[in-house]
C-alpha positions as YAML, in Angstrom:
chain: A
units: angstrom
residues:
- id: 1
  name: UNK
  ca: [51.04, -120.50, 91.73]
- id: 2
  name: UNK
  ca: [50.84, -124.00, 93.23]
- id: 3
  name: UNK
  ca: [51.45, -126.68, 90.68]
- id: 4
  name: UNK
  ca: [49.54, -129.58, 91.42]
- id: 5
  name: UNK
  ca: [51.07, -133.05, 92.38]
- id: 6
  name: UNK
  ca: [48.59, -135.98, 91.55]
- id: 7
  name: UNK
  ca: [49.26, -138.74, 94.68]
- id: 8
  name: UNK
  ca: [46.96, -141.14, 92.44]
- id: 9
  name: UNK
  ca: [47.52, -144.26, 95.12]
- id: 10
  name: UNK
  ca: [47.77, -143.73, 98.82]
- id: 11
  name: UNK
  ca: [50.45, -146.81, 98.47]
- id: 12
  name: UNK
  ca: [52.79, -147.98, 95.80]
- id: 13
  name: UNK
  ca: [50.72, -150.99, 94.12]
- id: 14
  name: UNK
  ca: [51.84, -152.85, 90.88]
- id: 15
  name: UNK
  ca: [50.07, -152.66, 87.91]
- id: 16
  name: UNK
  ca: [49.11, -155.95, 87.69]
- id: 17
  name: UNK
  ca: [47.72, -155.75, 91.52]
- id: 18
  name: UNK
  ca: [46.07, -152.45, 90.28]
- id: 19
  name: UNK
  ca: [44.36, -154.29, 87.07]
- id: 20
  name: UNK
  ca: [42.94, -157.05, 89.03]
- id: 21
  name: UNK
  ca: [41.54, -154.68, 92.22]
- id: 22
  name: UNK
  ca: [39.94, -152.10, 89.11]
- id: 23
  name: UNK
  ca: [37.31, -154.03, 87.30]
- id: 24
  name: UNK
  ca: [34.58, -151.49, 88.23]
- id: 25
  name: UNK
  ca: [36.59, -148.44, 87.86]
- id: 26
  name: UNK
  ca: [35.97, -145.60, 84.92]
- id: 27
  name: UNK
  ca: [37.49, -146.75, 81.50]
- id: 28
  name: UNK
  ca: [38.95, -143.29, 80.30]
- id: 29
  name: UNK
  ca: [40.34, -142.57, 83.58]
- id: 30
  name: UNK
  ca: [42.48, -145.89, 84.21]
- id: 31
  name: UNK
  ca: [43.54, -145.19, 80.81]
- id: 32
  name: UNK
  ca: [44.64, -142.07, 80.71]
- id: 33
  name: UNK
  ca: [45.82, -141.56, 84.61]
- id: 34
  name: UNK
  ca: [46.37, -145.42, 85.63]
- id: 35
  name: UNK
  ca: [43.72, -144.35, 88.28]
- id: 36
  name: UNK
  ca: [40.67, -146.68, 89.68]
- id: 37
  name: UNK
  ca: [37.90, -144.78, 90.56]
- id: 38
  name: UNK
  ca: [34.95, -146.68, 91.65]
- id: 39
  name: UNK
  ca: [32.72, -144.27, 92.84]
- id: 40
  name: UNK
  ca: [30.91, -140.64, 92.91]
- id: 41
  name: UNK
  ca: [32.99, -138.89, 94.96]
- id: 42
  name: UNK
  ca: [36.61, -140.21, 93.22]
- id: 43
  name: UNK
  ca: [35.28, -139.62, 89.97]
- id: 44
  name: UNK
  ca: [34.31, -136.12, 90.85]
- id: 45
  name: UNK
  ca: [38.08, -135.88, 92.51]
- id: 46
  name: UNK
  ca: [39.90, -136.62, 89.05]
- id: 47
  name: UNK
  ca: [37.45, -134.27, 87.07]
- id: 48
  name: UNK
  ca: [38.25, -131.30, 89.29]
- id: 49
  name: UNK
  ca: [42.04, -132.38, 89.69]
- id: 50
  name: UNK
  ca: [41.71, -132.23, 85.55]
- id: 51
  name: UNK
  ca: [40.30, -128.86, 86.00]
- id: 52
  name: UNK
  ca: [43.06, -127.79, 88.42]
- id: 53
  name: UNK
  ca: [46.03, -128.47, 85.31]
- id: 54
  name: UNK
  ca: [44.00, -126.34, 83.22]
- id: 55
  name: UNK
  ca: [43.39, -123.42, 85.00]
- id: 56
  name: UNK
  ca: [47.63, -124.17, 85.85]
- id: 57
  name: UNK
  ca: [48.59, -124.13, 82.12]
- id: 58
  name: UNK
  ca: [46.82, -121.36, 80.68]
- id: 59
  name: UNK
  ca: [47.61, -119.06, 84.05]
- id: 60
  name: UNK
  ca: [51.10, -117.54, 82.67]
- id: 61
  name: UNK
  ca: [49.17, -116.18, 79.38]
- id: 62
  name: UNK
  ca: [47.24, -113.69, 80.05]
- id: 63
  name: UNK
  ca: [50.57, -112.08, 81.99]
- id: 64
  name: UNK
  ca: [52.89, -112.83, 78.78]
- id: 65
  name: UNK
  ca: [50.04, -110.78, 77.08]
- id: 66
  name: UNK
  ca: [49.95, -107.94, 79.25]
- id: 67
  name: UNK
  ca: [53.25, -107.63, 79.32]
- id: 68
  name: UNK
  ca: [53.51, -107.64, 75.97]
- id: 69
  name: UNK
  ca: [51.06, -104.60, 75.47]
- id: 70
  name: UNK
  ca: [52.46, -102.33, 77.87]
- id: 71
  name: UNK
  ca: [56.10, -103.06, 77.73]
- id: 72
  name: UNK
  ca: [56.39, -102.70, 81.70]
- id: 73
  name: UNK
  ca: [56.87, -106.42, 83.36]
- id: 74
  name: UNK
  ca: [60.01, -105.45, 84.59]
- id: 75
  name: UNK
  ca: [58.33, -102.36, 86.68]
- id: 76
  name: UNK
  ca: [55.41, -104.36, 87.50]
- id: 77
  name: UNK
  ca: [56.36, -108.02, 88.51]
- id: 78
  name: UNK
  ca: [58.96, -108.48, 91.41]
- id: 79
  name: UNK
  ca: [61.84, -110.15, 90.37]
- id: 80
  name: UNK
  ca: [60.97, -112.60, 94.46]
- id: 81
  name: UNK
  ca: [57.78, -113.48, 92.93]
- id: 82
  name: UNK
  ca: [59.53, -114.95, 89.62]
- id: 83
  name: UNK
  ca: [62.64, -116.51, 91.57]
- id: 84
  name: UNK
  ca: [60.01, -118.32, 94.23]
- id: 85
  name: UNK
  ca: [57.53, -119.13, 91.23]
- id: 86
  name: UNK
  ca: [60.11, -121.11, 89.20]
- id: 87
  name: UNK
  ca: [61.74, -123.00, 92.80]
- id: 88
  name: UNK
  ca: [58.90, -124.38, 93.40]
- id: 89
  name: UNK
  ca: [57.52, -125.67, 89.93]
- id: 90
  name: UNK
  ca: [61.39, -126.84, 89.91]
- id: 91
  name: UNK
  ca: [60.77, -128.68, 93.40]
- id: 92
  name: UNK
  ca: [57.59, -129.71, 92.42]
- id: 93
  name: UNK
  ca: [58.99, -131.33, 89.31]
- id: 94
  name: UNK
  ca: [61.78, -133.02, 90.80]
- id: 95
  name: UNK
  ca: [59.36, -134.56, 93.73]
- id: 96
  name: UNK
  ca: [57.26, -135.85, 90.25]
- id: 97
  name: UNK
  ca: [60.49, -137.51, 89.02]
- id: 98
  name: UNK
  ca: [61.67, -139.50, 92.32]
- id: 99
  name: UNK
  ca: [59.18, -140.67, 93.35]
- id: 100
  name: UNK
  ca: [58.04, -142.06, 89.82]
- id: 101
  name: UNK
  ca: [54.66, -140.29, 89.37]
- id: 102
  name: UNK
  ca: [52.38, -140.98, 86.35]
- id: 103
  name: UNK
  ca: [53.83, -139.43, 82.82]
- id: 104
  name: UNK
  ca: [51.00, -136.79, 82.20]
- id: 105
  name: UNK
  ca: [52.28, -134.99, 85.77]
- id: 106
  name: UNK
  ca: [55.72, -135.42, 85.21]
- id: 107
  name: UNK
  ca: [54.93, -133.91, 81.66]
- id: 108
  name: UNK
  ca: [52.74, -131.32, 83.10]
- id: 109
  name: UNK
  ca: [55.61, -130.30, 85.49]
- id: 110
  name: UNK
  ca: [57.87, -129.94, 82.51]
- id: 111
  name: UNK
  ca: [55.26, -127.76, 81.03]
- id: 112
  name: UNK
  ca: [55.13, -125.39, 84.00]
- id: 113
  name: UNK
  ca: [58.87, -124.75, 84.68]
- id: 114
  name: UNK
  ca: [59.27, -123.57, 80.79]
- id: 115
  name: UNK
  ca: [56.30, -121.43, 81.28]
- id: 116
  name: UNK
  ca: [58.17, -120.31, 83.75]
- id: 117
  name: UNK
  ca: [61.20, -119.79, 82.16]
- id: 118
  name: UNK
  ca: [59.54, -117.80, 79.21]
- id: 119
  name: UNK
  ca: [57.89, -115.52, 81.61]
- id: 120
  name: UNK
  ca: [61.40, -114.95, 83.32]
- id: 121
  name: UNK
  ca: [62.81, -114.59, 80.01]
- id: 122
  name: UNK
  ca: [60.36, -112.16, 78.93]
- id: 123
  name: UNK
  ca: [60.95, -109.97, 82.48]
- id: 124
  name: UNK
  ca: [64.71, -109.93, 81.40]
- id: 125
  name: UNK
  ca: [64.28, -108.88, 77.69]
- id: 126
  name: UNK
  ca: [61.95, -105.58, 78.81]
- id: 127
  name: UNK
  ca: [64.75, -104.81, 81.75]
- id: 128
  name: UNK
  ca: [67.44, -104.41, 79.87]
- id: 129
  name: UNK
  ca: [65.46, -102.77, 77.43]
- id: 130
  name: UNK
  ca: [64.01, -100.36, 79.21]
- id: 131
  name: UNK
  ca: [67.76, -99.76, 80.27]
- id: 132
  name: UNK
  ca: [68.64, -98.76, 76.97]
- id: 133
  name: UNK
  ca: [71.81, -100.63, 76.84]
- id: 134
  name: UNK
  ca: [72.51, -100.59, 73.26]
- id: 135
  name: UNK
  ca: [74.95, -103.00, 73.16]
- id: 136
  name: UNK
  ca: [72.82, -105.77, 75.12]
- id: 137
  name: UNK
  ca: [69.30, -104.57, 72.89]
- id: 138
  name: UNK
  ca: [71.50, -105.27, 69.85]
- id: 139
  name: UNK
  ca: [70.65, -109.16, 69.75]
- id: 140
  name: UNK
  ca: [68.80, -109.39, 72.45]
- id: 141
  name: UNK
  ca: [65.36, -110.21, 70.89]
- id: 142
  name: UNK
  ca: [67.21, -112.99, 68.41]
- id: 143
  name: UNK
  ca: [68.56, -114.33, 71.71]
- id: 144
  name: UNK
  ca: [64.99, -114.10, 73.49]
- id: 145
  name: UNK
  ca: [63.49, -116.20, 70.50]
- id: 146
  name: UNK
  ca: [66.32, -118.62, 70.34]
- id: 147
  name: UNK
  ca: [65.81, -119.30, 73.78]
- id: 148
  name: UNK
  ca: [62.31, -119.76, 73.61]
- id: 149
  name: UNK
  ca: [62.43, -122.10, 70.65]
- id: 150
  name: UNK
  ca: [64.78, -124.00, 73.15]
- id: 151
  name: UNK
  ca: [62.72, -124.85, 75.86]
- id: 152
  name: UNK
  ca: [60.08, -125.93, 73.48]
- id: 153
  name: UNK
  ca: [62.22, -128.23, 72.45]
- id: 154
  name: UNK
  ca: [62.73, -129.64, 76.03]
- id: 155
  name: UNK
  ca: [59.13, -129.73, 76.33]
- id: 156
  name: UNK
  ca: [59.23, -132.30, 73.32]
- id: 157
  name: UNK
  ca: [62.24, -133.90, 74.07]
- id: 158
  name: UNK
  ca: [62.03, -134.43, 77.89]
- id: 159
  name: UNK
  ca: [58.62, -135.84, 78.03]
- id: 160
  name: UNK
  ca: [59.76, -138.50, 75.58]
- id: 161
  name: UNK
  ca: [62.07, -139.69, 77.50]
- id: 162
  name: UNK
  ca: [60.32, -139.70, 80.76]
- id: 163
  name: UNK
  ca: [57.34, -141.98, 78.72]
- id: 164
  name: UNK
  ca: [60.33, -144.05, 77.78]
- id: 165
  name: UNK
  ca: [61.54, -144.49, 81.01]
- id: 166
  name: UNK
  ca: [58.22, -145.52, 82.56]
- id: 167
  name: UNK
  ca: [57.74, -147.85, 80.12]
- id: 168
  name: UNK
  ca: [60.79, -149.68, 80.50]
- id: 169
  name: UNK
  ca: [60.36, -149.24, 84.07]
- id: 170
  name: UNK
  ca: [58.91, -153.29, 85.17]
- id: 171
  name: UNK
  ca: [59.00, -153.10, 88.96]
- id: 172
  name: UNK
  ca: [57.47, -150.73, 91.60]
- id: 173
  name: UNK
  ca: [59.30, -150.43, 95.21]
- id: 174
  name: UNK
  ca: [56.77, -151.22, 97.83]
- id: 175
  name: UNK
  ca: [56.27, -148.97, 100.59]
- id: 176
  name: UNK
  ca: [53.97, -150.32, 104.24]
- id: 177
  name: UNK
  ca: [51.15, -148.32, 105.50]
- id: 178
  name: UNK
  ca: [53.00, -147.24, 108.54]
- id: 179
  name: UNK
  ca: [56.33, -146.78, 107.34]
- id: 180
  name: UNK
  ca: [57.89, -144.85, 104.44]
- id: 181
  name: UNK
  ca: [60.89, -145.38, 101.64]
- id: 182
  name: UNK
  ca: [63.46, -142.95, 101.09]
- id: 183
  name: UNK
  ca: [61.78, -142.24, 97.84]
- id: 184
  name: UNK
  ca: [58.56, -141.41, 99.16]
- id: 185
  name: UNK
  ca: [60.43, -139.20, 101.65]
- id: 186
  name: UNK
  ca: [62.52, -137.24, 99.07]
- id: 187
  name: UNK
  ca: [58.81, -136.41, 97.45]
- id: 188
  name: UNK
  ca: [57.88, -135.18, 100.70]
- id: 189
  name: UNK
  ca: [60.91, -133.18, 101.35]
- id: 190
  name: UNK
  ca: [60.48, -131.52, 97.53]
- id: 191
  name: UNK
  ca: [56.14, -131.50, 98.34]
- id: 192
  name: UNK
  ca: [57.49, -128.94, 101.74]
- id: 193
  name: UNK
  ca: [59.88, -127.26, 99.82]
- id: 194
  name: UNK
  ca: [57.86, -126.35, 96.87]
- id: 195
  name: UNK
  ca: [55.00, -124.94, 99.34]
- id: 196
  name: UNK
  ca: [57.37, -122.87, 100.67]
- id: 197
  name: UNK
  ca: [58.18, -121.44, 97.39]
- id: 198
  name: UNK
  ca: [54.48, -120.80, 96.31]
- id: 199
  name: UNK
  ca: [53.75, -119.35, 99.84]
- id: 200
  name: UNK
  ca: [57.15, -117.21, 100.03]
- id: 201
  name: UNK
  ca: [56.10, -116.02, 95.78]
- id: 202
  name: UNK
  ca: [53.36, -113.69, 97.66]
- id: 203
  name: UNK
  ca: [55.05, -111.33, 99.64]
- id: 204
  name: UNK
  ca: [57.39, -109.60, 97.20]
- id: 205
  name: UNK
  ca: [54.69, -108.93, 94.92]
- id: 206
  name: UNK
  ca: [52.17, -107.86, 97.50]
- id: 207
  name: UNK
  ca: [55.11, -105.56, 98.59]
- id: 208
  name: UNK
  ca: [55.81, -104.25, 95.41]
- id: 209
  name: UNK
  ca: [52.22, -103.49, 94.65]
- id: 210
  name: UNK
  ca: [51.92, -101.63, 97.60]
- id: 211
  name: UNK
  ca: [55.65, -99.48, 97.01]
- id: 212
  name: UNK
  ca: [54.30, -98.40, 93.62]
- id: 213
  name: UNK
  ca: [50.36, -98.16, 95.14]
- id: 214
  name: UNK
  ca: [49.28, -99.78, 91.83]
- id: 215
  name: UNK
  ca: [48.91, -102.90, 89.85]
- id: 216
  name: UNK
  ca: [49.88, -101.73, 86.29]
- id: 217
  name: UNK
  ca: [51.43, -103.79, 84.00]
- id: 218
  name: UNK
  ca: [49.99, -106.98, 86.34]
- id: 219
  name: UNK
  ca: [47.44, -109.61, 84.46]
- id: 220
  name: UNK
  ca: [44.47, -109.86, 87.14]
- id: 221
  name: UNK
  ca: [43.75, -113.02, 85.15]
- id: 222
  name: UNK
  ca: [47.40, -114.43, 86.40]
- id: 223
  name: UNK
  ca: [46.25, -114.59, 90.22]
- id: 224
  name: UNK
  ca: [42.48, -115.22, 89.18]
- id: 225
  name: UNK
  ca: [43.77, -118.58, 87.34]
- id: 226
  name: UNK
  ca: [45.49, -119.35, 90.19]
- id: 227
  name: UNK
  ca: [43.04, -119.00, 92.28]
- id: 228
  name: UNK
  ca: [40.80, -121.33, 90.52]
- id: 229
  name: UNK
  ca: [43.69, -123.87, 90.17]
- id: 230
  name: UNK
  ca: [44.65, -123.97, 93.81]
- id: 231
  name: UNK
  ca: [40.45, -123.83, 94.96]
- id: 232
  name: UNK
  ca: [39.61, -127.09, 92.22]
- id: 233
  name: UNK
  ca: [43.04, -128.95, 93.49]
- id: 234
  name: UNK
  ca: [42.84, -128.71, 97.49]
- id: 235
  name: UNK
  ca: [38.68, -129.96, 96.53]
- id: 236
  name: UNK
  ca: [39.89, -132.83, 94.88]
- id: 237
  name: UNK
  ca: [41.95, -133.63, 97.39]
- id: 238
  name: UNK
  ca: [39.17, -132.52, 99.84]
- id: 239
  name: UNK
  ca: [36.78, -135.07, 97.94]
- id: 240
  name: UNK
  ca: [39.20, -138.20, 98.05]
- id: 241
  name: UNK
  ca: [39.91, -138.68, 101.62]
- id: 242
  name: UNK
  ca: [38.77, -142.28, 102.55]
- id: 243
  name: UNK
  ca: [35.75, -142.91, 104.77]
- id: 244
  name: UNK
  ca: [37.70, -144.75, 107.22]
- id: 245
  name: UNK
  ca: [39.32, -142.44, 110.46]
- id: 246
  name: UNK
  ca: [42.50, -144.69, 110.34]
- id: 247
  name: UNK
  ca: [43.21, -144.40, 106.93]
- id: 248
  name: UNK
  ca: [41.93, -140.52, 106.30]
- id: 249
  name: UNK
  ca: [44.66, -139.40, 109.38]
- id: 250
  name: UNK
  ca: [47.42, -141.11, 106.93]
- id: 251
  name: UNK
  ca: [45.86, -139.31, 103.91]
- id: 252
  name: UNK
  ca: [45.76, -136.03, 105.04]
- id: 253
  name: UNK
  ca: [49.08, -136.41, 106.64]
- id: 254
  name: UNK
  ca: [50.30, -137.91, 102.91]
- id: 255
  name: UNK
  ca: [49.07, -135.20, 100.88]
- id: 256
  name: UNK
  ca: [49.71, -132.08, 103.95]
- id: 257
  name: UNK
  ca: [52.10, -130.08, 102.03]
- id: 258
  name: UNK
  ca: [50.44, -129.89, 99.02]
- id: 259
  name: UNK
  ca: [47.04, -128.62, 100.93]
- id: 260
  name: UNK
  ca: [49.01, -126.20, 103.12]
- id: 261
  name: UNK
  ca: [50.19, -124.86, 99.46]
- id: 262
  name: UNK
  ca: [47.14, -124.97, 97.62]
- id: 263
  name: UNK
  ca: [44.94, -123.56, 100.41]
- id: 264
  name: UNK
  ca: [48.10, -120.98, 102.07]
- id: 265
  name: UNK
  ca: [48.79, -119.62, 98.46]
- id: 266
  name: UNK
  ca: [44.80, -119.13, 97.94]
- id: 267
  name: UNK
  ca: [44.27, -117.32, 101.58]
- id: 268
  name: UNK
  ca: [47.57, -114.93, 99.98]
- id: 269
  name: UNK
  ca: [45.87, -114.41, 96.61]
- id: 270
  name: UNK
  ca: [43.22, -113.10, 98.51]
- id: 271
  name: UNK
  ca: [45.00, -109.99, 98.94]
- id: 272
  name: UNK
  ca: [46.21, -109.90, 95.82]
- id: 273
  name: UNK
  ca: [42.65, -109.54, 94.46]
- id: 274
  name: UNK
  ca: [41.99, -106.52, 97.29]
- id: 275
  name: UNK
  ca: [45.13, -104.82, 96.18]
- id: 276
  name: UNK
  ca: [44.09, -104.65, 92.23]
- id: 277
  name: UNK
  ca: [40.52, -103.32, 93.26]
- id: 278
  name: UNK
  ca: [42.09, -100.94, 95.90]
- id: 279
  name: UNK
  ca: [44.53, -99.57, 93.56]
- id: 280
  name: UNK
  ca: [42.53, -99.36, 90.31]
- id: 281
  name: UNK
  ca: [39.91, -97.41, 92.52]
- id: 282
  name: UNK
  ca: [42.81, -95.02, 93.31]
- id: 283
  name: UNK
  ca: [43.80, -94.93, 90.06]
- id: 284
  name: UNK
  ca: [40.14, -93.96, 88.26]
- id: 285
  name: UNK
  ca: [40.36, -91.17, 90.47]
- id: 286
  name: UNK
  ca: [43.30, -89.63, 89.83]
- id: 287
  name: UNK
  ca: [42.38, -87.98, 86.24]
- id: 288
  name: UNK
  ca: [39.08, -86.53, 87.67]
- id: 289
  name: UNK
  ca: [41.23, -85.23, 90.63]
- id: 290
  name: UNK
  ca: [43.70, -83.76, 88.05]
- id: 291
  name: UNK
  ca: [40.48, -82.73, 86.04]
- id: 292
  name: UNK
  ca: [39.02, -80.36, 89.07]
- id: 293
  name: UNK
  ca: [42.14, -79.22, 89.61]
- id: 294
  name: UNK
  ca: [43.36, -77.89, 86.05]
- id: 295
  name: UNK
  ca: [39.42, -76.68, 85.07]
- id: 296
  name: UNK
  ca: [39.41, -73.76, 87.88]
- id: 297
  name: UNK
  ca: [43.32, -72.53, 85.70]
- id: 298
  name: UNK
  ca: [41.60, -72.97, 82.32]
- id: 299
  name: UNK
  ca: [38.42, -70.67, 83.12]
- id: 300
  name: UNK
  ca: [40.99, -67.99, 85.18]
- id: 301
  name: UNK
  ca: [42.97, -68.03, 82.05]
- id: 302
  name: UNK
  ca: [39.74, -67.37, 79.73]
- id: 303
  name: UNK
  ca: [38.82, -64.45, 81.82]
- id: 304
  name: UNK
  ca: [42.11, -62.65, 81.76]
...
């Protein structure tokens, strides 16, 4: 999954500045994203970017559902895909946090890495029950819902704080067209690092689908989410880049990683789709195989 990072303004401007340059700009928008969109084709760029969260937040449900049913996460999922998933809403997160992005990503980014941590939590719980330890299974569900009930409470908590510290926050650091802050570069160095994670997630699970030749235990829905999430992100980002040549060279370049994420991770959950039709094909027919095989014995058996 590639959690998206909102770059609202190309450059660091103050608020005020930002007030007085957005009289035209889309009420709800400014208000809820600090954002000034003046036309068509930025407007469109926020609604999809909305769109993008969405499809983000709910993506981990459908899995915690399946896995719920069947009992067999811990057969199904690779433990790579979890590790990778969680580094880089972790990277993604901290990139949000220094370099002082807007509250509702930085609160979003909170929200993914305890999705995260309940799905991880959730793979542990059916491992070492499906070990049949008895003396871990003894409190290990009281331990699984303590732990749960504390990282809701950091989803409370931490976003509090961060909406506290923005609003005490009075001055912006200023950063040239042609040069950039160390800031800036830290959130470029966490934007690279986190699309390595969310490319890197892909491969252990495309190899364990293809050890076990099936996708059992695996929400479709999980990868189809994704899909969506990274497709409506990289076109918003796709729909913002400035008219001018100049300034769309320093826009792409701005916002590279998170395209090479959104777009790389996509191209990867391409295969991830052919693998769940391939093996569910294989899988329908099996029991007619079996079927063919044990009807032949059955009428042998009635004749002797």
């Amino acid at each position: 999954m590639m959690a998206p990072q909102l770059y609202t303004h190309a450059f660091n401007i103050s608020s005020v500045e930002n007030r007085r340059l957005c009289i035209n700009g889309t009420p709800w928008i400014w208000h809820l994203l600090e954002e000034c969109v003046e036309n068509a084709w930025e407007y469109w760029s926020v609604v999809i970017g909305l769109i993008s969260i969405v499809c983000f937040l709910f993506a981990a449900l459908p899995q915690l559902y399946v896995a719920y049913q069947n009992g067999k996460v811990d057969q199904a999922l690779s433990l790579g895909f979890l590790l990778c998933w969680i580094g880089g809403d972790l990277t993604n997160f901290i990139g949000c946090y220094l370099t002082n992005q807007l509250p509702i990503q930085i609160v979003t980014a909170i929200f993914y890495v305890n999705m995260d941590i309940i799905v991880i939590s959730q793979f542990a719980y059916y491992k070492l029950k499906n070990q049949k330890t008895t003396k871990c299974s003894i409190n290990l569900k009281n331990f699984c819902v303590t732990w749960v009930l504390m990282c809701i409470t950091l989803c409370v908590i931490l976003p509090s704080q961060l909406l506290l510290r923005n609003q005490d926050q009075s001055t912006v650091l200023e950063a040239s067209k042609n040069t950039l802050g160390m800031i800036e570069m830290s959130g470029f160095i966490c934007g690279y690092v986190s699309c390595m994670f969310y490319l890197g997630s892909r491969f252990p699970q495309l190899y364990k689908n293809f050890q076990r030749r099936s996708t059992e235990g695996t929400s479709y829905l999980l990868f189809a989410l994704a899909m969506m999430g990274n497709c409506t992100y990289g076109l918003s980002l796709v729909l913002k880049m400035p008219a001018a040549k100049a300034l769309r060279n320093l826009y792409f370049l701005h916002h590279l990683p998170w395209l090479i994420g959104s777009f790389g991770v996509l191209f990867l959950d391409i295969f991830m789709t052919a693998q769940f039709i391939m093996y569910r094909k294989q899988n329908k027919r099996r029991p007619s195989l079996v079927a063919m095989e044990v009807e032949p014995l059955l009428v042998n058996e009635e004749d002797s």
